[in-house]
Coordinates of C-alpha atoms in Angstrom, one line a residue:
X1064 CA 0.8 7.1 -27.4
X1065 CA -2.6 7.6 -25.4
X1066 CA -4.2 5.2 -27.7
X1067 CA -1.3 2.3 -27.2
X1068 CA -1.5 3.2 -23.1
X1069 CA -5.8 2.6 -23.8
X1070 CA -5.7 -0.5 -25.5
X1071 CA -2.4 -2.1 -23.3
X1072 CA -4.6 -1.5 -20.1
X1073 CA -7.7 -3.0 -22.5
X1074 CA -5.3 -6.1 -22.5
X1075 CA -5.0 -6.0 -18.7
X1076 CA -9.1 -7.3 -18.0
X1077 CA -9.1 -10.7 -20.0
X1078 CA -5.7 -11.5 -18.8
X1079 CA -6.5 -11.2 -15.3
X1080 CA -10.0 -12.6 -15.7
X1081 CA -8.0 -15.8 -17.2
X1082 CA -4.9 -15.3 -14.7
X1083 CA -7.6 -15.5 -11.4
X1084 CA -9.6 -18.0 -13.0
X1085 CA -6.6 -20.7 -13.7
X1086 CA -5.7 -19.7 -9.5
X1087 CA -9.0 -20.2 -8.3
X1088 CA -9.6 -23.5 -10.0
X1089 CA -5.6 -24.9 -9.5
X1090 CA -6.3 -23.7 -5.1
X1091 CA -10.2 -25.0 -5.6
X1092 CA -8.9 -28.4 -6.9
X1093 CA -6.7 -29.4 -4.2
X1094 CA -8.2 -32.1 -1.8
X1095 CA -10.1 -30.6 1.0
X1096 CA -10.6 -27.2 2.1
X1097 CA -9.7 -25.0 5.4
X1098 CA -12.6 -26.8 7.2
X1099 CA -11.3 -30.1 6.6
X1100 CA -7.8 -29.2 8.9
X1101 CA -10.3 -28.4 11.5
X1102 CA -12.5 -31.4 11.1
X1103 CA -9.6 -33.6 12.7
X1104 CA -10.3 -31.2 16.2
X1105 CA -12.4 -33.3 17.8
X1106 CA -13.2 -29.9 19.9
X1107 CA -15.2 -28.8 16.8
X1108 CA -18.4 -30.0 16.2
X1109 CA -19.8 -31.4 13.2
X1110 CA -22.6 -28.4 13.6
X1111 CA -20.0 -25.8 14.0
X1112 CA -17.9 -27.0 10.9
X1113 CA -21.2 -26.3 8.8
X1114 CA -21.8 -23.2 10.0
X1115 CA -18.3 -22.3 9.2
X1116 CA -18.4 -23.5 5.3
X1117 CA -21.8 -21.7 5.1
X1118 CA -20.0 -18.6 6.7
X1119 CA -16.8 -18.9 4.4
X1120 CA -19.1 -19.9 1.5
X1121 CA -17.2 -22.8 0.9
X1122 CA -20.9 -24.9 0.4
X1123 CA -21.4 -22.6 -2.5
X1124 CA -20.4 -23.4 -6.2
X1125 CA -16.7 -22.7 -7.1
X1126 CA -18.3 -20.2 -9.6
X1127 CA -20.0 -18.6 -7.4
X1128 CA -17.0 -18.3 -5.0
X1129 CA -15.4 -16.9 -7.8
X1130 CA -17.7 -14.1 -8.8
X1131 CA -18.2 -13.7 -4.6
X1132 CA -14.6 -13.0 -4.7
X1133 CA -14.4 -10.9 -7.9
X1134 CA -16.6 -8.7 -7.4
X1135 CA -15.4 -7.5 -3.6
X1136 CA -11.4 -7.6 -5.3
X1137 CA -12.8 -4.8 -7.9
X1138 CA -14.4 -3.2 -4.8
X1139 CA -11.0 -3.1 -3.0
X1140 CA -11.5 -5.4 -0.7
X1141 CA -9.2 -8.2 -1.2
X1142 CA -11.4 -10.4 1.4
X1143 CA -10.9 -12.2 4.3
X1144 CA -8.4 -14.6 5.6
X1145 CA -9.5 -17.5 7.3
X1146 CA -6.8 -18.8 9.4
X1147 CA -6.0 -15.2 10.6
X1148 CA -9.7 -14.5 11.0
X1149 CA -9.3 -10.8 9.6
X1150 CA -9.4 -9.1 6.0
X1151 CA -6.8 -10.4 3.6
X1152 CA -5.3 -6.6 3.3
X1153 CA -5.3 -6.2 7.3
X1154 CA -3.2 -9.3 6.8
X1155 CA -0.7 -8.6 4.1
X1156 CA 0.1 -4.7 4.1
X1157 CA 2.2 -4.9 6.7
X1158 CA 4.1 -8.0 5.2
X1159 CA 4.2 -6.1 1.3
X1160 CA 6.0 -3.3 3.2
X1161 CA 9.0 -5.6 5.1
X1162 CA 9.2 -7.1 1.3
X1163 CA 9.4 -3.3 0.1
X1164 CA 12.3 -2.8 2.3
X1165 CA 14.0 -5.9 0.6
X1166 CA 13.3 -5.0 -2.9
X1167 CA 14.2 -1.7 -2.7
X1168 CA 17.4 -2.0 -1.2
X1169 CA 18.6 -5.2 -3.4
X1170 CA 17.3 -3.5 -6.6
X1171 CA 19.3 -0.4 -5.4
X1172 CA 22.4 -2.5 -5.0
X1173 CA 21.7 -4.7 -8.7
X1174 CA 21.4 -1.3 -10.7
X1175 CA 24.1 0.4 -9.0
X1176 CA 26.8 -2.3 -9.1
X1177 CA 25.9 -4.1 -11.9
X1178 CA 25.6 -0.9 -14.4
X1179 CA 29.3 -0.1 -12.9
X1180 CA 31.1 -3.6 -13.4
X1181 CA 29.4 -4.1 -16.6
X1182 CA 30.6 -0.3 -18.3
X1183 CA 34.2 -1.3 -16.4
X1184 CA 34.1 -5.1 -18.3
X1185 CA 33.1 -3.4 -21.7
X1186 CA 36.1 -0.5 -21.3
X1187 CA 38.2 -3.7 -20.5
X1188 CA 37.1 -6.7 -23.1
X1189 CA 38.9 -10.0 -22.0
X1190 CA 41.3 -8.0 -19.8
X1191 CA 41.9 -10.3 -16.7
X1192 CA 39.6 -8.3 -14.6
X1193 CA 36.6 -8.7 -17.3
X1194 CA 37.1 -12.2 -17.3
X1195 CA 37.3 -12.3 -13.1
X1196 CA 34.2 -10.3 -13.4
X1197 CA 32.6 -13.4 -16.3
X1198 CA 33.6 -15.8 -13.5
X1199 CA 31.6 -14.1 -10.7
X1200 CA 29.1 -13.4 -13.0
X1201 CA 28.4 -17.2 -13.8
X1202 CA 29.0 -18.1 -10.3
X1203 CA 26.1 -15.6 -9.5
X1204 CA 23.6 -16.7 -12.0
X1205 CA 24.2 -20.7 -11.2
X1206 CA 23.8 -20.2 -7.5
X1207 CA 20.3 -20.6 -6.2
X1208 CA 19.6 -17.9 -4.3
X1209 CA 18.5 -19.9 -0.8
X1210 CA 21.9 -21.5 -0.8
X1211 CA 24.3 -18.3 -1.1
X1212 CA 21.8 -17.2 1.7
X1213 CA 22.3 -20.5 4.5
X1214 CA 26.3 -19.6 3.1
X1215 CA 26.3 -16.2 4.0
X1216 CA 24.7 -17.1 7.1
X1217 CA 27.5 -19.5 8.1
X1218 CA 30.2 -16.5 7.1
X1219 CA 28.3 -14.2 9.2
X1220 CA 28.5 -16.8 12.1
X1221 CA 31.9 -17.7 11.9
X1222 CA 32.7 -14.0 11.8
X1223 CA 30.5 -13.6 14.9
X1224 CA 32.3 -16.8 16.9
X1225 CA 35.9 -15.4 16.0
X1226 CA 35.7 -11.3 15.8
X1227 CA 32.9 -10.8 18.6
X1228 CA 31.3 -8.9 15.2
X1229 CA 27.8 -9.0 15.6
X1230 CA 25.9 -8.9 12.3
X1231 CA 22.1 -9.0 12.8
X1232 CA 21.1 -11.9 10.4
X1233 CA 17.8 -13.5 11.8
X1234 CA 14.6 -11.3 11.6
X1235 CA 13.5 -7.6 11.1
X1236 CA 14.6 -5.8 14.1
X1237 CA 15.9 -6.8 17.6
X1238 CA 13.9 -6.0 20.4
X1239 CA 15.9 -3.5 21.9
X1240 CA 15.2 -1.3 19.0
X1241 CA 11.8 -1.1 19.3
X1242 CA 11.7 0.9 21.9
X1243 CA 14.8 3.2 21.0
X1244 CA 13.3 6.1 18.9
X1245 CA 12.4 5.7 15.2
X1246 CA 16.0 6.6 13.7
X1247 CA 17.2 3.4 16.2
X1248 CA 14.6 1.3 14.8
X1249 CA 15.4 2.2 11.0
X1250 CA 18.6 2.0 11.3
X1251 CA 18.1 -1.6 13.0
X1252 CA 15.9 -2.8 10.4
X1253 CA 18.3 -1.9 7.7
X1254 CA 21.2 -3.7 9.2
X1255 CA 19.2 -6.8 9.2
X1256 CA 17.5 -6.2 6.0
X1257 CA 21.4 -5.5 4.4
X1258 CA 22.2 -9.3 4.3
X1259 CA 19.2 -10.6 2.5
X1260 CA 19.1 -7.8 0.1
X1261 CA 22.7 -8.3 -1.1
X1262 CA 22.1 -12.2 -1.2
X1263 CA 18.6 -11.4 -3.2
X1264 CA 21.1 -8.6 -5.1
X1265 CA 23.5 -11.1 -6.6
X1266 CA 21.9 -12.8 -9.4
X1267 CA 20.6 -9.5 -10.3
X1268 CA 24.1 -7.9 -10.0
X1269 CA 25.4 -10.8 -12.2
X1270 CA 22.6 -10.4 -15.1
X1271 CA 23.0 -6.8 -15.1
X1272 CA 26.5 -6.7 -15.6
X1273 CA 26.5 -9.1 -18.4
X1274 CA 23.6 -7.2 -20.4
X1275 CA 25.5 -3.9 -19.9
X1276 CA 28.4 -5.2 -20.9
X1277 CA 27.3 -6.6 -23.9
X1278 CA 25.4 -3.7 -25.0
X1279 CA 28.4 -1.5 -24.0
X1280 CA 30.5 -3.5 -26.6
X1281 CA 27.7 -3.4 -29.6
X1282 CA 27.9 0.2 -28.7
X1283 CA 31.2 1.0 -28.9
X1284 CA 31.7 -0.3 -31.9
X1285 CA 29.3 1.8 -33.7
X1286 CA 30.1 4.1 -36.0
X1287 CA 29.0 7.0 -34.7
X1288 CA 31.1 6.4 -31.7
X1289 CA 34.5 6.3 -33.9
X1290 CA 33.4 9.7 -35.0
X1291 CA 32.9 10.7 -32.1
X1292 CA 36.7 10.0 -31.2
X1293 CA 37.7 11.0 -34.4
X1294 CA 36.4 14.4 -33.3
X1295 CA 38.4 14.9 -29.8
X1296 CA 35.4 14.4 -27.7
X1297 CA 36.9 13.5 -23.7
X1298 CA 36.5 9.7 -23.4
X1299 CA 34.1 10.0 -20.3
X1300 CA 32.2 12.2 -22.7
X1301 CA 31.9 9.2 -25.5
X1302 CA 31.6 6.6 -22.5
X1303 CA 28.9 7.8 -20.4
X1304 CA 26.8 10.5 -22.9
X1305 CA 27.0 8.7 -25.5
X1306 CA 27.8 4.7 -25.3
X1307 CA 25.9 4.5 -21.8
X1308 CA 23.0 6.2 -22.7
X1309 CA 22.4 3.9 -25.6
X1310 CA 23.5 1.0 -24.1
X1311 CA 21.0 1.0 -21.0
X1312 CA 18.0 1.9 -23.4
X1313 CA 17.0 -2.2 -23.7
X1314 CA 17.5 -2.0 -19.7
X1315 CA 14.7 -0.1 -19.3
X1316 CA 12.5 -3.0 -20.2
X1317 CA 13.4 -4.6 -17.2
X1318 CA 11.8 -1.7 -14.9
X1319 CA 8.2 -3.0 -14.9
X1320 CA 9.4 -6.2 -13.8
X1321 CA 10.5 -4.2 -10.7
X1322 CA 6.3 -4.2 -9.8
X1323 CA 4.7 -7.2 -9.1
X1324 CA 8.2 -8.1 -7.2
X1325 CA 7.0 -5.2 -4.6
X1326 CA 4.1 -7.9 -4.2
X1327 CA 5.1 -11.0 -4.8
X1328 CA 8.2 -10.3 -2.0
X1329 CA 11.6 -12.0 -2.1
X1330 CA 11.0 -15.3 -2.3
X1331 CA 12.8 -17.5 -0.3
X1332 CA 15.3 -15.7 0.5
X1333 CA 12.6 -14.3 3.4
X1334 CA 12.2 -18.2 4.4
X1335 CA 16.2 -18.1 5.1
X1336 CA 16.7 -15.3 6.9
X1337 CA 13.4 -15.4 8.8
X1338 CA 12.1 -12.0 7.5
X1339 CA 8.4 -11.3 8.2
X1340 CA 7.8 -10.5 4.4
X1341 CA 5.2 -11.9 1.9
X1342 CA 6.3 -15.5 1.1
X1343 CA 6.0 -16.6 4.5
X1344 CA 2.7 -16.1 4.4
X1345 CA 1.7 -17.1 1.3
X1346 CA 3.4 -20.3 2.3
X1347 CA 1.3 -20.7 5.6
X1348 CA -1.6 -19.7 2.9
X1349 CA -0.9 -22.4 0.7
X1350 CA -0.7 -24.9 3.8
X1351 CA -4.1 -23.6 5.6
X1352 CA -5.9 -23.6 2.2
X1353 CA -6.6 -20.0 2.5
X1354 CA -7.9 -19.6 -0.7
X1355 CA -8.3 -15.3 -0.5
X1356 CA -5.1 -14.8 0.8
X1357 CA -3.6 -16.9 -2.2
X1358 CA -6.0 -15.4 -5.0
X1359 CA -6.3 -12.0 -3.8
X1360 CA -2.1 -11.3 -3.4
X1361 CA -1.3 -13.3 -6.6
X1362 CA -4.2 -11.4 -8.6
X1363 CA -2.0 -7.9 -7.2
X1364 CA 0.8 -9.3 -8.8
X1365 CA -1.3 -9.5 -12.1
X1366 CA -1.8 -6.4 -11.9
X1367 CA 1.3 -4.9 -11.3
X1368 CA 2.8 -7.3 -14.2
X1369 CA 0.7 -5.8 -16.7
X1370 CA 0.9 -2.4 -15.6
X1371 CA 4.8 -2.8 -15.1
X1372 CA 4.8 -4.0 -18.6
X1373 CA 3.0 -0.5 -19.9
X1374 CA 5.4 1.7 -17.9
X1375 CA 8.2 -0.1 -19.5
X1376 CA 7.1 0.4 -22.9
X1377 CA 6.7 4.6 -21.9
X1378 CA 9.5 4.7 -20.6
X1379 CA 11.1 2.9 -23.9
X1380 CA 9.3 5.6 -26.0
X1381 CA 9.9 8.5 -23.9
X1382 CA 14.1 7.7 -24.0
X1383 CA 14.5 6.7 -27.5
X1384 CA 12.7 8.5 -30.0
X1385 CA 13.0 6.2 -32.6
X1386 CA 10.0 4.2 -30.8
X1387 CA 6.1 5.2 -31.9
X1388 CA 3.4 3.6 -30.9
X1389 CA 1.0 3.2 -34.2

Protein backbone atom coordinates (compact mmCIF):
# COMPACT_ATOMS: atom_id res chain seq x y z
CA UNK A 1 0.00 0.00 0.00
CA UNK A 2 3.07 2.41 0.79
CA UNK A 3 3.77 2.48 -2.86
CA UNK A 4 -0.05 3.41 -3.97
CA UNK A 5 0.01 6.16 -0.85
CA UNK A 6 3.70 7.41 -2.78
CA UNK A 7 2.57 7.76 -6.13
CA UNK A 8 -1.29 9.11 -5.06
CA UNK A 9 0.55 12.04 -3.21
CA UNK A 10 2.95 12.07 -6.55
CA UNK A 11 -0.43 12.92 -8.28
CA UNK A 12 -1.11 15.70 -5.69
CA UNK A 13 1.97 18.36 -7.29
CA UNK A 14 0.82 18.55 -11.02
CA UNK A 15 -2.72 18.74 -10.04
CA UNK A 16 -2.29 21.59 -7.80
CA UNK A 17 0.37 23.29 -9.98
CA UNK A 18 -2.65 23.12 -12.79
CA UNK A 19 -5.56 23.73 -10.06
CA UNK A 20 -3.54 27.28 -8.90
CA UNK A 21 -2.56 28.02 -12.19
CA UNK A 22 -6.27 27.97 -13.88
CA UNK A 23 -7.22 30.35 -10.29
CA UNK A 24 -4.57 32.68 -10.71
CA UNK A 25 -5.10 33.33 -14.37
CA UNK A 26 -9.45 33.11 -14.12
CA UNK A 27 -8.79 36.09 -10.59
CA UNK A 28 -5.75 37.73 -12.87
CA UNK A 29 -8.17 38.07 -15.88
CA UNK A 30 -10.86 39.95 -14.40
CA UNK A 31 -10.95 43.82 -15.24
CA UNK A 32 -8.90 45.79 -12.84
CA UNK A 33 -7.19 44.98 -9.82
CA UNK A 34 -7.49 46.04 -5.91
CA UNK A 35 -5.83 49.41 -6.77
CA UNK A 36 -8.27 50.25 -9.32
CA UNK A 37 -11.36 50.32 -6.33
CA UNK A 38 -9.13 52.84 -4.73
CA UNK A 39 -8.27 54.85 -7.76
CA UNK A 40 -11.96 56.26 -7.66
CA UNK A 41 -10.77 57.93 -3.86
CA UNK A 42 -9.91 60.96 -4.96
CA UNK A 43 -8.11 61.09 -1.32
CA UNK A 44 -5.41 58.81 -3.01
CA UNK A 45 -2.98 60.07 -5.03
CA UNK A 46 -1.87 58.95 -8.34
CA UNK A 47 1.82 58.65 -6.50
CA UNK A 48 0.49 56.70 -3.73
CA UNK A 49 -1.53 54.21 -6.00
CA UNK A 50 1.93 53.37 -7.64
CA UNK A 51 3.60 52.77 -4.73
CA UNK A 52 0.90 50.47 -3.69
CA UNK A 53 0.96 48.17 -7.06
CA UNK A 54 4.77 48.24 -6.70
CA UNK A 55 4.23 47.21 -2.97
CA UNK A 56 1.56 44.46 -3.84
CA UNK A 57 3.57 43.55 -6.96
CA UNK A 58 0.74 44.02 -8.92
CA UNK A 59 3.24 46.00 -11.74
CA UNK A 60 5.01 42.71 -12.05
CA UNK A 61 4.17 39.88 -14.65
CA UNK A 62 1.27 37.53 -13.77
CA UNK A 63 4.03 34.92 -13.89
CA UNK A 64 5.99 36.30 -11.77
CA UNK A 65 3.05 36.92 -9.24
CA UNK A 66 2.53 33.50 -9.57
CA UNK A 67 5.88 32.06 -8.74
CA UNK A 68 5.98 35.19 -5.94
CA UNK A 69 3.08 33.53 -4.57
CA UNK A 70 4.08 29.89 -4.94
CA UNK A 71 6.93 29.81 -3.59
CA UNK A 72 5.85 31.70 0.00
CA UNK A 73 2.43 29.09 -0.21
CA UNK A 74 5.18 26.04 -0.07
CA UNK A 75 6.84 28.12 2.69
CA UNK A 76 3.64 28.28 4.68
CA UNK A 77 2.90 31.50 4.38
CA UNK A 78 -0.32 31.82 2.54
CA UNK A 79 0.49 35.76 1.93
CA UNK A 80 -1.09 38.76 2.58
CA UNK A 81 -4.44 40.21 2.19
CA UNK A 82 -4.82 43.49 0.87
CA UNK A 83 -8.09 44.81 1.96
CA UNK A 84 -7.42 43.54 5.52
CA UNK A 85 -3.91 44.76 5.33
CA UNK A 86 -2.57 41.59 7.36
CA UNK A 87 -1.35 37.95 6.29
CA UNK A 88 -3.95 35.85 4.53
CA UNK A 89 -3.76 33.08 7.48
CA UNK A 90 -4.05 35.94 10.34
CA UNK A 91 -7.11 36.51 8.22
CA UNK A 92 -8.77 33.20 7.73
CA UNK A 93 -7.89 30.84 10.75
CA UNK A 94 -10.19 32.23 12.72
CA UNK A 95 -13.04 32.10 9.99
CA UNK A 96 -11.82 28.01 9.03
CA UNK A 97 -12.61 27.35 12.69
CA UNK A 98 -16.50 29.03 13.02
CA UNK A 99 -16.80 26.88 9.51
CA UNK A 100 -15.26 23.77 11.64
CA UNK A 101 -17.99 24.29 14.12
CA UNK A 102 -20.60 24.01 11.23
CA UNK A 103 -19.17 21.00 9.51
CA UNK A 104 -18.62 19.11 12.30
CA UNK A 105 -21.82 19.33 13.81
CA UNK A 106 -23.94 18.95 10.40
CA UNK A 107 -21.71 16.01 9.30
CA UNK A 108 -22.41 14.54 12.87
CA UNK A 109 -26.09 15.00 12.28
CA UNK A 110 -25.92 13.59 8.23
CA UNK A 111 -24.09 10.32 9.42
CA UNK A 112 -25.99 9.74 12.44
CA UNK A 113 -29.55 10.19 11.09
CA UNK A 114 -29.13 9.28 7.72
CA UNK A 115 -27.27 5.82 8.44
CA UNK A 116 -30.40 5.19 10.88
CA UNK A 117 -33.47 6.13 8.47
CA UNK A 118 -31.76 4.50 5.65
CA UNK A 119 -31.03 0.77 7.69
CA UNK A 120 -35.00 1.50 9.07
CA UNK A 121 -36.19 2.14 5.06
CA UNK A 122 -34.22 -1.12 3.96
CA UNK A 123 -35.73 -3.34 7.08
CA UNK A 124 -39.06 -1.70 5.72
CA UNK A 125 -38.94 -1.78 1.66
CA UNK A 126 -42.05 0.16 0.33
CA UNK A 127 -43.68 0.01 3.76
CA UNK A 128 -45.56 3.42 4.14
CA UNK A 129 -42.95 4.77 6.36
CA UNK A 130 -40.05 3.93 3.60
CA UNK A 131 -41.92 5.65 1.17
CA UNK A 132 -42.68 8.87 3.80
CA UNK A 133 -38.95 8.61 4.28
CA UNK A 134 -38.48 8.60 -0.19
CA UNK A 135 -40.65 11.72 0.05
CA UNK A 136 -38.56 13.63 2.50
CA UNK A 137 -35.67 12.34 0.96
CA UNK A 138 -36.49 13.99 -2.55
CA UNK A 139 -37.79 16.98 -0.83
CA UNK A 140 -34.28 17.22 0.78
CA UNK A 141 -32.19 16.77 -2.28
CA UNK A 142 -34.45 19.30 -4.51
CA UNK A 143 -34.35 22.05 -1.93
CA UNK A 144 -31.50 24.41 -2.32
CA UNK A 145 -29.94 24.76 0.67
CA UNK A 146 -30.24 28.89 1.12
CA UNK A 147 -33.94 28.56 0.75
CA UNK A 148 -34.77 25.78 3.57
CA UNK A 149 -32.38 28.21 5.51
CA UNK A 150 -34.51 31.98 4.93
CA UNK A 151 -37.55 29.01 5.75
CA UNK A 152 -36.28 27.92 8.75
CA UNK A 153 -35.62 31.32 9.65
CA UNK A 154 -39.26 32.42 9.19
CA UNK A 155 -40.32 29.09 11.50
CA UNK A 156 -37.94 30.12 14.04
CA UNK A 157 -39.47 33.77 14.02
CA UNK A 158 -42.87 32.87 14.04
CA UNK A 159 -42.08 30.58 16.97
CA UNK A 160 -40.34 33.46 18.59
CA UNK A 161 -43.53 36.08 17.97
CA UNK A 162 -46.09 33.45 19.29
CA UNK A 163 -44.24 31.14 22.19
CA UNK A 164 -41.83 33.97 23.60
CA UNK A 165 -39.18 30.93 22.44
CA UNK A 166 -36.11 32.55 21.73
CA UNK A 167 -34.01 30.54 19.28
CA UNK A 168 -30.64 32.34 18.58
CA UNK A 169 -30.59 32.35 14.72
CA UNK A 170 -28.48 35.44 13.53
CA UNK A 171 -24.62 35.19 14.27
CA UNK A 172 -22.03 33.18 16.38
CA UNK A 173 -22.67 34.14 19.85
CA UNK A 174 -24.66 36.92 21.65
CA UNK A 175 -22.89 39.36 23.50
CA UNK A 176 -23.84 38.54 26.73
CA UNK A 177 -22.01 35.34 26.38
CA UNK A 178 -18.80 36.60 25.90
CA UNK A 179 -18.22 37.58 28.95
CA UNK A 180 -20.02 34.56 30.92
CA UNK A 181 -17.24 31.91 31.31
CA UNK A 182 -16.07 29.58 28.50
CA UNK A 183 -18.79 26.75 29.14
CA UNK A 184 -21.47 29.92 28.60
CA UNK A 185 -19.82 30.92 25.50
CA UNK A 186 -19.77 27.24 24.00
CA UNK A 187 -22.79 26.46 24.83
CA UNK A 188 -23.94 29.89 23.18
CA UNK A 189 -22.20 29.24 20.09
CA UNK A 190 -23.67 25.85 19.70
CA UNK A 191 -27.23 27.04 20.01
CA UNK A 192 -26.66 29.27 17.22
CA UNK A 193 -24.51 27.15 15.24
CA UNK A 194 -27.59 24.20 15.74
CA UNK A 195 -29.81 25.82 13.05
CA UNK A 196 -27.38 26.25 10.24
CA UNK A 197 -25.90 22.88 10.74
CA UNK A 198 -29.23 20.96 10.60
CA UNK A 199 -30.23 23.22 7.45
CA UNK A 200 -26.51 22.47 5.87
CA UNK A 201 -27.39 18.62 7.43
CA UNK A 202 -30.40 18.01 5.29
CA UNK A 203 -29.33 17.24 1.82
CA UNK A 204 -26.69 15.23 3.39
CA UNK A 205 -29.24 13.46 5.65
CA UNK A 206 -31.35 12.90 2.43
CA UNK A 207 -28.35 11.28 0.26
CA UNK A 208 -27.20 9.30 2.99
CA UNK A 209 -30.29 7.62 3.68
CA UNK A 210 -30.96 6.78 0.10
CA UNK A 211 -27.34 5.20 -0.47
CA UNK A 212 -27.71 3.16 2.82
CA UNK A 213 -30.80 2.10 1.97
CA UNK A 214 -30.02 0.93 -1.23
CA UNK A 215 -26.97 -0.84 -0.32
CA UNK A 216 -28.89 -2.32 2.73
CA UNK A 217 -31.31 -3.98 0.13
CA UNK A 218 -28.39 -5.35 -2.38
CA UNK A 219 -27.22 -6.63 0.96
CA UNK A 220 -29.87 -8.32 2.20
CA UNK A 221 -30.45 -10.14 -0.55
CA UNK A 222 -27.22 -11.82 -0.67
CA UNK A 223 -26.66 -15.16 -0.24
CA UNK A 224 -24.72 -15.32 2.47
CA UNK A 225 -27.21 -13.44 4.43
CA UNK A 226 -30.07 -16.20 3.80
CA UNK A 227 -27.51 -18.46 5.35
CA UNK A 228 -27.03 -16.62 7.78
CA UNK A 229 -30.86 -16.82 8.77
CA UNK A 230 -30.93 -20.20 7.80
CA UNK A 231 -28.55 -20.71 10.67
CA UNK A 232 -30.55 -18.97 13.67
CA UNK A 233 -28.26 -16.03 13.92
CA UNK A 234 -30.48 -12.99 16.10
CA UNK A 235 -31.73 -10.59 13.43
CA UNK A 236 -29.76 -7.49 14.94
CA UNK A 237 -26.86 -9.94 14.56
CA UNK A 238 -27.47 -10.35 10.50
CA UNK A 239 -28.69 -6.53 10.42
CA UNK A 240 -25.98 -4.66 11.90
CA UNK A 241 -22.68 -7.35 11.86
CA UNK A 242 -23.21 -8.43 8.97
CA UNK A 243 -25.64 -6.39 6.33
CA UNK A 244 -24.46 -2.93 7.89
CA UNK A 245 -21.00 -3.59 7.87
CA UNK A 246 -21.04 -4.32 4.19
CA UNK A 247 -23.44 -2.01 3.21
CA UNK A 248 -21.55 1.20 4.60
CA UNK A 249 -18.14 -0.12 2.97
CA UNK A 250 -18.89 2.28 -0.52
CA UNK A 251 -19.72 5.09 2.24
CA UNK A 252 -16.53 5.31 3.23
CA UNK A 253 -15.58 6.87 -0.03
CA UNK A 254 -17.38 9.82 0.88
CA UNK A 255 -15.06 10.52 4.07
CA UNK A 256 -12.28 12.50 2.17
CA UNK A 257 -14.78 14.67 0.83
CA UNK A 258 -15.39 15.62 4.52
CA UNK A 259 -11.65 17.69 4.04
CA UNK A 260 -11.55 20.37 1.85
CA UNK A 261 -15.31 21.09 3.24
CA UNK A 262 -13.35 22.04 6.69
CA UNK A 263 -11.85 24.71 4.23
CA UNK A 264 -14.01 25.62 1.79
CA UNK A 265 -16.87 26.37 4.89
CA UNK A 266 -20.53 26.02 4.41
CA UNK A 267 -21.38 27.85 1.66
CA UNK A 268 -24.17 29.93 1.72
CA UNK A 269 -25.72 28.70 4.24
CA UNK A 270 -23.12 31.18 6.40
CA UNK A 271 -24.41 34.15 4.07
CA UNK A 272 -28.13 33.25 5.54
CA UNK A 273 -27.59 33.01 8.88
CA UNK A 274 -24.89 35.61 9.10
CA UNK A 275 -22.16 33.24 10.52
CA UNK A 276 -18.64 34.64 10.54
CA UNK A 277 -17.28 31.51 8.63
CA UNK A 278 -15.20 31.24 5.32
CA UNK A 279 -17.56 32.19 2.46
CA UNK A 280 -18.17 35.51 3.69
CA UNK A 281 -15.01 36.31 3.20
CA UNK A 282 -14.05 34.76 0.26
CA UNK A 283 -17.04 36.66 -1.04
CA UNK A 284 -15.75 40.13 0.24
CA UNK A 285 -12.38 38.52 -1.52
CA UNK A 286 -13.84 37.98 -4.67
CA UNK A 287 -15.46 41.68 -4.52
CA UNK A 288 -12.05 43.53 -3.27
CA UNK A 289 -10.04 41.51 -5.94
CA UNK A 290 -7.93 40.11 -3.23
CA UNK A 291 -6.24 37.90 -5.25
CA UNK A 292 -4.08 35.89 -2.07
CA UNK A 293 -6.95 35.46 -0.09
CA UNK A 294 -8.80 33.78 -3.09
CA UNK A 295 -5.75 31.62 -4.40
CA UNK A 296 -4.20 30.86 -1.20
CA UNK A 297 -7.73 29.29 0.64
CA UNK A 298 -8.85 27.66 -2.60
CA UNK A 299 -5.27 26.08 -3.21
CA UNK A 300 -6.01 24.58 0.82
CA UNK A 301 -8.88 23.13 -0.55
CA UNK A 302 -6.69 21.44 -3.25
CA UNK A 303 -4.95 20.05 -0.98
CA UNK A 304 -7.27 18.62 1.35
CA UNK A 305 -9.28 17.19 -1.92
CA UNK A 306 -6.43 15.17 -2.89
CA UNK A 307 -5.37 14.10 0.37
CA UNK A 308 -9.11 13.42 1.35
CA UNK A 309 -9.17 11.31 -1.67
CA UNK A 310 -5.97 9.04 -0.44
CA UNK A 311 -7.45 8.62 3.09
CA UNK A 312 -10.58 7.40 1.46
CA UNK A 313 -8.93 4.87 -0.59
CA UNK A 314 -7.04 3.50 3.07
CA UNK A 315 -9.70 3.49 4.60
CA UNK A 316 -11.45 1.39 1.69
CA UNK A 317 -8.45 -1.09 1.85
CA UNK A 318 -8.02 -1.20 5.53
CA UNK A 319 -12.24 -2.28 5.90
CA UNK A 320 -12.58 -4.55 3.08
CA UNK A 321 -9.89 -6.86 2.36
CA UNK A 322 -10.78 -7.71 -0.88
CA UNK A 323 -9.10 -4.27 -1.91
CA UNK A 324 -5.03 -4.30 -2.84
CA UNK A 325 -3.32 -1.75 -4.11
CA UNK A 326 -0.95 -3.27 -7.17
Amino acid sequence: MLPFVFRRFLQLIPTFLLATIILFAIVQAAPGDFLTQLSQNPRISAERLDQLRTIYKLDQPVVVQYWSWLTRFLRGDLGDSFAAAQPVWTLAAPRILNSLILVLISTILAYGLGILIGVYGALRPYSFADKAISVFAYFGLGLPSFFFGLLVIFLLVTIKQNTGWDVPIIGKSSAASENAGPLAYAWDVFLHALAPSIVLALRSISSESRFIRAQMLEVLGQDYIRTARAKGLAHNVITYKHAFKNASIPLVSSLGGLLPGLIAGAGFVEVVFAWPGITPLLLDSLGNQDLYVIVSITALSTVLYIVGNVVSDILLAVIDPRIRFN
